[in-house]
Coordinates of C-alpha atoms in Angstrom, one line a residue:
Chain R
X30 CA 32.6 -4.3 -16.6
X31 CA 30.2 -3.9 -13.9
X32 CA 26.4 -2.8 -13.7
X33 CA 24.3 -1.8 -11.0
X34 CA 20.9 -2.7 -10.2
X35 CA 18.1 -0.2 -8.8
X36 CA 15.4 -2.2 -7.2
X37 CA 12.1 0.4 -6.8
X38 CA 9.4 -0.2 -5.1
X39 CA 6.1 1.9 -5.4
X40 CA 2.6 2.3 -4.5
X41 CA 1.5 0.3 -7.4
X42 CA 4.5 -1.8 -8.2
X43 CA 7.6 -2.7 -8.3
X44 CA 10.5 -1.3 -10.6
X45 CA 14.1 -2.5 -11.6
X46 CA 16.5 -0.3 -13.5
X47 CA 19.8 -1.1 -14.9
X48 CA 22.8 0.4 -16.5
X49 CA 26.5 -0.2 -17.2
X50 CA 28.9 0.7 -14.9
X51 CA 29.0 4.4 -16.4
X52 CA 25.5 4.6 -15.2
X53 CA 23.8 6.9 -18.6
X54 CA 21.9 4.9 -19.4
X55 CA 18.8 3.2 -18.1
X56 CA 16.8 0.0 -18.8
X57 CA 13.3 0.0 -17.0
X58 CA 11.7 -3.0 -16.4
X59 CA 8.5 -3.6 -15.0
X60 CA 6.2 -3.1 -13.3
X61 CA 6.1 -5.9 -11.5
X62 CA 3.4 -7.3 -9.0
X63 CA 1.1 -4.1 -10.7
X64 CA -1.0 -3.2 -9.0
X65 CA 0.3 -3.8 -5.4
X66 CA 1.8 -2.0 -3.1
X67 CA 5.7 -2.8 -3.2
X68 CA 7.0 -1.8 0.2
X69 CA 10.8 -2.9 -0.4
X70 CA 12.8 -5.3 -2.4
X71 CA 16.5 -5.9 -1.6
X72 CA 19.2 -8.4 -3.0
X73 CA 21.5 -10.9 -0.9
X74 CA 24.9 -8.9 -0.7
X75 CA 26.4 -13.3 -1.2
X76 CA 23.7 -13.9 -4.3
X77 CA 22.8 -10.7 -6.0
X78 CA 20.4 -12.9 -7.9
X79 CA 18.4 -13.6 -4.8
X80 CA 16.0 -10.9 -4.1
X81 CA 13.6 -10.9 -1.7
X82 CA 10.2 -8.4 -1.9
X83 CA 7.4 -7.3 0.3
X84 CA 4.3 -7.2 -1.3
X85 CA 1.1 -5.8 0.6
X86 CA -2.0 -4.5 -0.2
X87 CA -5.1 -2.7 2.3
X88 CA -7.3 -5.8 0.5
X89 CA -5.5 -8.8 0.9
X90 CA -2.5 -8.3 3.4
X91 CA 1.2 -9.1 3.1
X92 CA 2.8 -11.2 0.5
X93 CA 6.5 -12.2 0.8
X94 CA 7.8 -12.7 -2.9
X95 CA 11.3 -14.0 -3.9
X96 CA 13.5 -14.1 -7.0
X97 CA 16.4 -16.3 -7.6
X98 CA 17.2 -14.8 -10.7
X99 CA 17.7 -11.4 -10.2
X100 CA 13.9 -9.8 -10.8
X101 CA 13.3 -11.6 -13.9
X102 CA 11.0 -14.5 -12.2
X103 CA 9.2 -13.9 -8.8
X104 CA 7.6 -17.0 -6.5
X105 CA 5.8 -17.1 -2.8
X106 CA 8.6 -18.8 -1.6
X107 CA 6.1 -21.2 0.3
X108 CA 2.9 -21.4 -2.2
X109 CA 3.5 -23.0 -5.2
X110 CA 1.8 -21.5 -7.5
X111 CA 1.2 -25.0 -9.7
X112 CA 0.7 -28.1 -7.5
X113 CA 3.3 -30.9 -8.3
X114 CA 0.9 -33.6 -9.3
X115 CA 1.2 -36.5 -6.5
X116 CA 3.1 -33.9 -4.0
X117 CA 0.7 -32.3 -1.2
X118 CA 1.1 -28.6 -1.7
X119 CA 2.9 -27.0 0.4
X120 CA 1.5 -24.6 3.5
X121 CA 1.5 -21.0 1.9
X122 CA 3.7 -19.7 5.6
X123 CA 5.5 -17.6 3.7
X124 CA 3.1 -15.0 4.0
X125 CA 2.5 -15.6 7.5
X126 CA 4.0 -13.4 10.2
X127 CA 2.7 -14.3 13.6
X128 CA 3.5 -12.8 17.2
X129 CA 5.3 -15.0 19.7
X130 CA 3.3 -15.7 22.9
X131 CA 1.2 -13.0 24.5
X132 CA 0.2 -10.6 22.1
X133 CA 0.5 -7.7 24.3
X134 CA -0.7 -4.0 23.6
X135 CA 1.5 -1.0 22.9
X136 CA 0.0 2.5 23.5
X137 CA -2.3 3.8 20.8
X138 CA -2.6 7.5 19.1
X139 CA -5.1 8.1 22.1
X140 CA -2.4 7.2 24.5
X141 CA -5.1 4.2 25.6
X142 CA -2.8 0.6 25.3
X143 CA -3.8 -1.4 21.9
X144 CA -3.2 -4.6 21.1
X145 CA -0.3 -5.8 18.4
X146 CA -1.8 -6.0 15.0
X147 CA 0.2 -7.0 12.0
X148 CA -0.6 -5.4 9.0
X149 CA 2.6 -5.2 6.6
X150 CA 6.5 -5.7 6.2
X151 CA 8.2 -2.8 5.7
X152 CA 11.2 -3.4 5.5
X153 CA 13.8 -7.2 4.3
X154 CA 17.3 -7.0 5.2
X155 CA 19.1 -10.0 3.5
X156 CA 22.0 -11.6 6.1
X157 CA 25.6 -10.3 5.0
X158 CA 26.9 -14.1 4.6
X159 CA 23.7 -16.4 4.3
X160 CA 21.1 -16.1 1.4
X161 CA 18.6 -17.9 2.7
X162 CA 18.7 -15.6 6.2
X163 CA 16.3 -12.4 6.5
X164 CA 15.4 -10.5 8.6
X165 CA 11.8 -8.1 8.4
X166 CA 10.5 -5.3 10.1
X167 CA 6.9 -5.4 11.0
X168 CA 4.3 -2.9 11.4
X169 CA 2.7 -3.1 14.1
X170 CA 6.6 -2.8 14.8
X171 CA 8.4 -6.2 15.7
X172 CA 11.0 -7.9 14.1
X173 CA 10.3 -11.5 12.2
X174 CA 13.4 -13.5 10.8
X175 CA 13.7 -16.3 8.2
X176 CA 16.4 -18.7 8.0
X177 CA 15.2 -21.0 5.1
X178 CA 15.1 -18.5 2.3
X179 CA 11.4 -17.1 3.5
X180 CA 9.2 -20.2 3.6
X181 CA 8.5 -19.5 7.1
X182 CA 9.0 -16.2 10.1
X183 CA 9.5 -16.3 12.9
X184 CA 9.3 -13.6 15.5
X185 CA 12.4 -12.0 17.7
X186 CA 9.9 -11.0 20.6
X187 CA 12.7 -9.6 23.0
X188 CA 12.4 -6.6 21.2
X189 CA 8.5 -6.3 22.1
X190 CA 10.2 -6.8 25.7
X191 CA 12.3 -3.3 25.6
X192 CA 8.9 -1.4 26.8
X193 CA 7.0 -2.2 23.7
X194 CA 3.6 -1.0 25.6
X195 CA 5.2 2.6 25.5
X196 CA 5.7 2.7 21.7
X197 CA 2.9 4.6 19.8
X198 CA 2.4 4.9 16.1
X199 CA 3.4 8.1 14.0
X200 CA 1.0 9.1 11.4
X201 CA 2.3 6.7 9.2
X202 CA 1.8 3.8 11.4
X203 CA 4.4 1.9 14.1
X204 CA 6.5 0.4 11.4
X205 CA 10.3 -1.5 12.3
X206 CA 11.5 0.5 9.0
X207 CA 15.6 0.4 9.6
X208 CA 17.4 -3.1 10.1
X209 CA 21.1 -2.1 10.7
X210 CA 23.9 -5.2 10.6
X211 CA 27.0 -5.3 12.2
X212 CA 29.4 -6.5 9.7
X213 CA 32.2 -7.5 12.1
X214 CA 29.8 -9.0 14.5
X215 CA 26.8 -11.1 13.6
X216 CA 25.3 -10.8 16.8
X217 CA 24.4 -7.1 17.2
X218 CA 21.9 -5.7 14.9
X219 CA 20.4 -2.1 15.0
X220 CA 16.6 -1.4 14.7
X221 CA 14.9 2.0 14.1
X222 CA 11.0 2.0 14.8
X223 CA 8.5 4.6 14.5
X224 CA 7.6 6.2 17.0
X225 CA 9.4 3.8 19.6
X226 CA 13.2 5.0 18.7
X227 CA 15.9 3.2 18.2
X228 CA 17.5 -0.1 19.9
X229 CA 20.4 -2.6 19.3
X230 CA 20.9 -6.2 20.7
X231 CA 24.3 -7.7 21.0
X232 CA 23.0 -11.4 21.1
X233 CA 21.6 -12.3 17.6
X234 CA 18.0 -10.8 18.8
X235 CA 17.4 -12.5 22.6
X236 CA 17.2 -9.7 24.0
X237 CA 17.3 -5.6 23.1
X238 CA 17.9 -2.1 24.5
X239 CA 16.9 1.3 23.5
X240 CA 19.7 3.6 22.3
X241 CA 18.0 6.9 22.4
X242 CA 20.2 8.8 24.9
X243 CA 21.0 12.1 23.1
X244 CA 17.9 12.8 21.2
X245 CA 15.3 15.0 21.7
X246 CA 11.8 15.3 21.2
X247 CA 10.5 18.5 22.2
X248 CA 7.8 18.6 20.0
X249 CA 6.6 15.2 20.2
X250 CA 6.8 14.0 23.6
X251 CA 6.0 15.3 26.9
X252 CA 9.8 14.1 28.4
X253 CA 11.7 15.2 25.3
X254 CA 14.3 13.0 26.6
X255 CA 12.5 10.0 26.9
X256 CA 14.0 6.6 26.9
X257 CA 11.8 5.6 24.0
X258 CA 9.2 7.2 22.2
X259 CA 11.0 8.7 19.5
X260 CA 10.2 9.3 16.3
X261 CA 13.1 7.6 14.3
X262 CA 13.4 8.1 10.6
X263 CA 16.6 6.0 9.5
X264 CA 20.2 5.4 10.7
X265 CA 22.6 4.3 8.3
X266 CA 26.2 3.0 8.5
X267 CA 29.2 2.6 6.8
X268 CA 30.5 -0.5 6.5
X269 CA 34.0 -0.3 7.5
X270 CA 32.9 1.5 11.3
X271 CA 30.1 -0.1 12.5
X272 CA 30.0 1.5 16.0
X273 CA 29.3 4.9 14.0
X274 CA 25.4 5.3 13.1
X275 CA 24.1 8.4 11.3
X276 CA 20.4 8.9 12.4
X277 CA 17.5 11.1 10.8
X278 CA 15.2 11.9 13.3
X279 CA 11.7 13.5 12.5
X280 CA 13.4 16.7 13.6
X281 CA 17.1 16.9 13.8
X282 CA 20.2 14.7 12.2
X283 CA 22.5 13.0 14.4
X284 CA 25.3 10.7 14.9
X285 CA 26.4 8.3 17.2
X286 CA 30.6 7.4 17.3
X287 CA 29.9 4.9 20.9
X288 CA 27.1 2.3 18.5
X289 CA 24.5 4.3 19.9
X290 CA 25.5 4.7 23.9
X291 CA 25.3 8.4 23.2
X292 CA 23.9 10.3 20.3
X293 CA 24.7 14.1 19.3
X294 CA 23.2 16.5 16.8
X295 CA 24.8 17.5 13.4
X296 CA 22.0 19.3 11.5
X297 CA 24.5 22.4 11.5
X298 CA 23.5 24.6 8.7
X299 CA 20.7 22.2 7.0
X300 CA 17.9 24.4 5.7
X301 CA 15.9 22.3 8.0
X302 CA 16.7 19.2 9.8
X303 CA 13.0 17.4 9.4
X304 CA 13.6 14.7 6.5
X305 CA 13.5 10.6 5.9
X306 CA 16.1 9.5 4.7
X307 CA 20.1 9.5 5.6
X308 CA 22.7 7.1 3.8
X309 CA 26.7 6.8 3.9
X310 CA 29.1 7.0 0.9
X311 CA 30.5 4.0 -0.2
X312 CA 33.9 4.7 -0.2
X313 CA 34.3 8.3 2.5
X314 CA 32.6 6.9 5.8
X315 CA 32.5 10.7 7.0
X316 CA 30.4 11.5 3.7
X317 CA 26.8 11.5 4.0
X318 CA 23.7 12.7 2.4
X319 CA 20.2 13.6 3.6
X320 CA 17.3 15.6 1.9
X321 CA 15.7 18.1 3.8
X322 CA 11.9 18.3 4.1
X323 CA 10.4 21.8 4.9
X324 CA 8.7 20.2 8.0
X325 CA 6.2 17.9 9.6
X326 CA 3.7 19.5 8.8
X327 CA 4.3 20.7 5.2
X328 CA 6.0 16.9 3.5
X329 CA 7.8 19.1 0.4
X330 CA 11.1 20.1 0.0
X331 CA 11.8 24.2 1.8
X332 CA 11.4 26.9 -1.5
X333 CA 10.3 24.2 -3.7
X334 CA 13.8 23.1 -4.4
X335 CA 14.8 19.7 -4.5
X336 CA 18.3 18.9 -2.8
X337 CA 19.8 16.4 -1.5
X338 CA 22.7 18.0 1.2
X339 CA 26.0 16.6 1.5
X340 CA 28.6 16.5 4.5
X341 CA 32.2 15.5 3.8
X342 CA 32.7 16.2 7.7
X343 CA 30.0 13.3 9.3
X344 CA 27.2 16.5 9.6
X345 CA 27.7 19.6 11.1
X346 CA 28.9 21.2 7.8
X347 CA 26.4 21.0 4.8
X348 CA 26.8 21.9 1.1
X349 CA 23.3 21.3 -0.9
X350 CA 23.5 19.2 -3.9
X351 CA 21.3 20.8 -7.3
X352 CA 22.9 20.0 -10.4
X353 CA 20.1 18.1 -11.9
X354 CA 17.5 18.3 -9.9
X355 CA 14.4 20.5 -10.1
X356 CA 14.7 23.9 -8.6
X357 CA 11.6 25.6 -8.8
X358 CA 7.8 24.1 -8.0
X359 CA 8.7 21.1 -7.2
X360 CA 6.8 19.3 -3.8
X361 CA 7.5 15.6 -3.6
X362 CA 8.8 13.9 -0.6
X363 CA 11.7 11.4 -0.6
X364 CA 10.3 8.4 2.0
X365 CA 13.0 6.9 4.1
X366 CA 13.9 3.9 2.5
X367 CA 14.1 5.3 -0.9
X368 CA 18.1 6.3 -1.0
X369 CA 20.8 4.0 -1.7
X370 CA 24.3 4.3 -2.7
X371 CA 26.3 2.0 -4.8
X372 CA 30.0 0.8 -4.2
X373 CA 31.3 1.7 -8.0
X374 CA 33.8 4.5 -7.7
X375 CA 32.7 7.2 -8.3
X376 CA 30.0 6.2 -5.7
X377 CA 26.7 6.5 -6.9
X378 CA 23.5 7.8 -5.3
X379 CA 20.2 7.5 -6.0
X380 CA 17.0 8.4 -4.4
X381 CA 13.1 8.2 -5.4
X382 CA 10.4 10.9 -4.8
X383 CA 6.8 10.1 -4.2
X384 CA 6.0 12.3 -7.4
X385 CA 7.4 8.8 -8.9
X386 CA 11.2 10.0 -10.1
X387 CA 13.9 8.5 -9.3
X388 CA 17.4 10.2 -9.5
X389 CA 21.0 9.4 -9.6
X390 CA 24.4 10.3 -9.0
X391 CA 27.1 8.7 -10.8
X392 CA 29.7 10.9 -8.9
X393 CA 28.7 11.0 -5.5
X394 CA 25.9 13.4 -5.9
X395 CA 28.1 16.3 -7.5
X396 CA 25.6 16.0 -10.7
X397 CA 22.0 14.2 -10.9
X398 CA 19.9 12.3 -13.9
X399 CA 16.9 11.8 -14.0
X400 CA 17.0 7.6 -14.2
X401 CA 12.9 7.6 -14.6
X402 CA 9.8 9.7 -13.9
X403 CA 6.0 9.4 -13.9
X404 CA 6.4 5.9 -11.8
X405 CA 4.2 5.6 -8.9
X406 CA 4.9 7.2 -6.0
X407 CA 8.0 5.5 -4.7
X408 CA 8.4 3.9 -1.0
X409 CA 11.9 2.3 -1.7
X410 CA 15.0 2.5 -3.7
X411 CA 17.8 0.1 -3.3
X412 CA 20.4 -0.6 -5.5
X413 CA 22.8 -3.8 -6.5
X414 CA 26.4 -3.7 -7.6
X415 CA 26.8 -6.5 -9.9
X416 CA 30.1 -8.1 -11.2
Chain V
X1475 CA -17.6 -28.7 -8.7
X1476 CA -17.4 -25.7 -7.6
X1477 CA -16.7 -22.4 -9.6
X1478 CA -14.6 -19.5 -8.0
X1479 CA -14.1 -16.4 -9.5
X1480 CA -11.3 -14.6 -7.5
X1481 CA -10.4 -10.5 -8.1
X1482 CA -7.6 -9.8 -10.3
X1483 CA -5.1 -9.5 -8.0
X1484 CA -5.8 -13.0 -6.9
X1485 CA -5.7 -14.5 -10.3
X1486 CA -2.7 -12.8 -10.9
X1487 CA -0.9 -14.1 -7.1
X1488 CA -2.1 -17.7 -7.6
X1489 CA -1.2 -17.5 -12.1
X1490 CA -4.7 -18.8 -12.8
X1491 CA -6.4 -17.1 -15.7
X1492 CA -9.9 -17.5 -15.2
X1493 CA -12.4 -19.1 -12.6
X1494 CA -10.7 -21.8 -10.8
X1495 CA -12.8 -25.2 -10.4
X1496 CA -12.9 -27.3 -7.0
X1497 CA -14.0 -30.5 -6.3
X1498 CA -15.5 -30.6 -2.5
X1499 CA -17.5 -33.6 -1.3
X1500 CA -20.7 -32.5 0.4
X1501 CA -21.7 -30.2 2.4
X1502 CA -20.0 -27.7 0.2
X1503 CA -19.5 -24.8 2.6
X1504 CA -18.0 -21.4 2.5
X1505 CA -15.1 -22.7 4.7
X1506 CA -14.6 -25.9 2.9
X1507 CA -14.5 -24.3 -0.6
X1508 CA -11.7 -21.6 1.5
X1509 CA -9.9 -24.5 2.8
X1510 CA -9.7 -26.2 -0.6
X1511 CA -8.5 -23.0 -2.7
X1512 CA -6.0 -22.5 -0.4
X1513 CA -5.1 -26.0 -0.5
X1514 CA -4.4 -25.3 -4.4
X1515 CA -3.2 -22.2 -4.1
X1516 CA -0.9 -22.0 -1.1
X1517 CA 0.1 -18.5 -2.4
X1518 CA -3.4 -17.4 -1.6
X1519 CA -3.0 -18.1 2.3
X1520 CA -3.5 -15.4 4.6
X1521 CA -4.4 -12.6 1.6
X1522 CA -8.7 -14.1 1.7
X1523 CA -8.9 -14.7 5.6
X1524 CA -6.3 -14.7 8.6
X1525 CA -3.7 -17.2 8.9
X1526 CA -4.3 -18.1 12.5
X1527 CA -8.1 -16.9 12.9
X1528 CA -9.6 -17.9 9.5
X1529 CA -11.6 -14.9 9.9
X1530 CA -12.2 -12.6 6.5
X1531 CA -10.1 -10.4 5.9
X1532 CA -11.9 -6.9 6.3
X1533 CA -12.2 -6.0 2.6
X1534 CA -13.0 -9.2 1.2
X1535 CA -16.6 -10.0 0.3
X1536 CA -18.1 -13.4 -0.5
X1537 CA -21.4 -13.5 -3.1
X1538 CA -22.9 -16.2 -4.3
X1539 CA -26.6 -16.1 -6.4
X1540 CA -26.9 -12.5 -5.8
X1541 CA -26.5 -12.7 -2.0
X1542 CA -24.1 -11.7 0.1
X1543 CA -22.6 -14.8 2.0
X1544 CA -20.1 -12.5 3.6
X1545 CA -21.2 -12.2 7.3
X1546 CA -22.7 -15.9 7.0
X1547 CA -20.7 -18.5 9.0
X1548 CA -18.4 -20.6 7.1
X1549 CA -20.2 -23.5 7.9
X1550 CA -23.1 -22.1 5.9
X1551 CA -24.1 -24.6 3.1
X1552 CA -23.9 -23.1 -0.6
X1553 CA -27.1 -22.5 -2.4
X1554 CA -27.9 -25.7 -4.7
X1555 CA -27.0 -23.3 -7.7
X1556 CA -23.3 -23.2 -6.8
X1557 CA -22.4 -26.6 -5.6
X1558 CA -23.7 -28.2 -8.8
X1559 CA -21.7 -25.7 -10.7
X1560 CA -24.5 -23.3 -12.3
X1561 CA -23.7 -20.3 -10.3
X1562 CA -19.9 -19.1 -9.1
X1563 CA -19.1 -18.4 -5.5
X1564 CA -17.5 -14.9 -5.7
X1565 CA -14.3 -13.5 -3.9
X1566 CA -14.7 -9.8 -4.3
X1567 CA -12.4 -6.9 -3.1
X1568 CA -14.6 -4.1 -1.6
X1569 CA -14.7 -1.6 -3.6
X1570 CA -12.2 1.5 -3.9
X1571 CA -12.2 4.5 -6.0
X1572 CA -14.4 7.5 -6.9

């Protein structure tokens, strides 16, 4: 029978859940790396045994962390933590993510140009067909990529090239926090970057073009139709149409059916159309889920209800999802990275709240559980379908 | 040989339990008893001081015999006290909370 396994990541710690294919009931183990802050963790889709974890903390930086035996044991995958006697030790580069060639500058909150700064990964995307191939998004926003299982980065700097000194930070910093792959075509990838937009490359990462035609920011830009600038929250895909992206913005939800060329809005009849994160049914490509946020200003769900919205019809039409969920005083916020679906059928959904609860759906989101509360705040849910 | 005490979220990243001991030939400095733990402790790299700059990392401290050796260069010689083991040479996280 299969199982599924949630990988959570918090401010002080990372979680994993797991549960039988009937998804009832939950096993919590952790936390692990206590302490830290656990931006993501995410598992090969060709090992499910490999994960791979970005640990970072204000005192001592970023930490890369690695599991090949899925969550129970955790290494730097370049620091040996006990010295083979008579073997030099190796170079600790696992941790180190460095910019290619001229630094650069990008333009600051001021609107003055600042220089690149790295200060964390938010974001590991394991490769579709190699374990030992990641890619991670950088703040300050680049992207790095490993091919030796995260011993060492390296830097894809064409994507600093696509007017990187007009990108400027949100308030939550200018993170990469949205690695999209193409699964019929290993050379284009999609990229989301806050507040810089979105951008895809169609040759492995050389080189990189904003695809923000279509939104709008009139709020947060003085040209609301700005080439780049935008403040992108998450796209997701489905799998089996990979030149259909489903975007979040900081206001407004919107989809692209030309892989990005030409986006147009669905909020439709969304109680409000700010939120973080947006993710794709498993099995219905036009089924897709978002939770809406009252506003920028105000990071709690509108009425004090929490629910996650639903559209069978790729946006436009919205039907809000409660069974389960708290409907009266609650104000968490759901941070982009924490939904994932599963590919059981029923699909299941699950999502994680920075009042530390995190919630699933083992029929699509038609009724909720609550898998876990009183973690840490949680910064990212993904979750594993195991054989 | 050298005594270093590292914060808890050091210990716990490098999986020692308690002060870790270095032998450095002379002059014991602050950089030479870096370049050694990290030598160790690969894991530690980049999370004390920079990868490429070896500068300190912003909220990392360095005390030794009630001083603080943060701001000193790291060619500074140790005080007698901690390069014949009496006294530790302290990595401390600055400190957060209320």
């Amino acid at each position: 029978m299969s199982s599924v396994r949630v990988l959570v990541g918090t401010k002080k710690g990372a979680f994993i859940l797991t549960a039988d294919g009937k998804r009832r009931d939950w096993k919590v183990d952790g936390p692990f790396f206590a302490g830290w802050e656990m931006y993501h963790l995410k598992g090969s889709p060709v090992d499910p045994n490999r994960i791979y974890a970005s640990q970072t903390s204000g005192w001592f930086g970023q930490v890369i962390q690695r599991s090949d035996d899925g969550g129970k044991t955790w290494s730097t995958p370049d620091g040996a933590a006990v010295p083979v006697p008579g073997e030099m030790p190796s170079g600790g580069a696992s941790n180190r993510f460095a910019y290619e060639g001229e630094v650069g500058t990008h333009k600051f909150y001021d609107g003055t140009q600042h220089p690149w700064e790295f200060k964390r990964i938010w974001h590991l995307e394991p490769s579709l067909t190699d374990p030992d191939t990641v890619w991670a998004g950088a703040e300050d926003a680049a992207l790095f990529k490993t091919t030796d299982g995260g011993r060492t980065w390296k830097e894809l700097p064409g994507l600093r090239g696509a007017k990187g000194h007009l990108w400027q930070p949100g308030a939550g910093g200018m993170g990469l926090h949205t690695i999209v792959l193409d699964p019929t075509d290993a050379q284009r990838l999609y990229v989301a970057i806050s507040a810089a937009g979105a951008f895809r490359t169609d040759d492995g990462g050389a080189t990189w073009k904003p695809i923000n035609r279509g939104l709008k920011s009139m709020w947060e830009l003085p040209d609301p139709d700005a080439e780049v600038g935008h403040c992108v929250h998450r796209i997701a895909m489905h799998p089996s149409r990979p030149g259909v992206l489903f975007m979040q913005k900081h206001w407004d939800v919107l989809r692209t059916d030309n892989a990005g060329e030409e986006w147009r809005e669905v909020s439709g009849n969304l109680p409000s159309d700010f939120g973080f994160p947006i993710d794709v049914h498993a099995h219905e490509p036009e089924t897709i889920y978002v939770v809406p946020i009252k506003s920028d200003s105000e990071h709690f769900p509108p009425d004090g209800k929490l629910r996650v919205y639903r559209s069978r019809t790729g946006g436009n039409e919205w039907e809000a999802l409660t069974r389960g969920l708290p409907q009266e005083h609650c104000y968490v916020n759901v941070l982009r990275d924490a939904m994932a679906v599963d590919t059981m059928d029923p699909c299941g959904v699950y999502f994680g709240t920075t009042g530390g609860q995190v919630y699933g759906s083992a029929d699509g989101g038609d009724t909720w559980m609550t898998l876990t509360r009183d973690l840490p705040g949680v910064l990212s849910v993904e979750v594993q379908t195991l054989p | 040989m050298i005594r270093v005490v590292l914060p808890y979220h050091l210990r716990t990243l490098a999986r020692v339990p308690g002060e870790v001991v270095l032998d450095i030939p002379s002059p014991v400095t602050v950089g030479a008893v870096l370049d050694a733990l990290e030598t160790r402790h690969p894991a530690l790299r980049g999370t004390i001081r920079d990868h490429g700059t070896l500068k300190r990392r912003p909220f990392i401290r360095f005390f030794a015999c009630r001083e603080d050796l943060s701001l000193d260069s790291p060619e500074t010689v140790l005080p007698d006290a901690v390069v014949s083991g009496t006294e530790p040479f302290l990595v401390v996280g600055a400190m957060a909370g209320g």
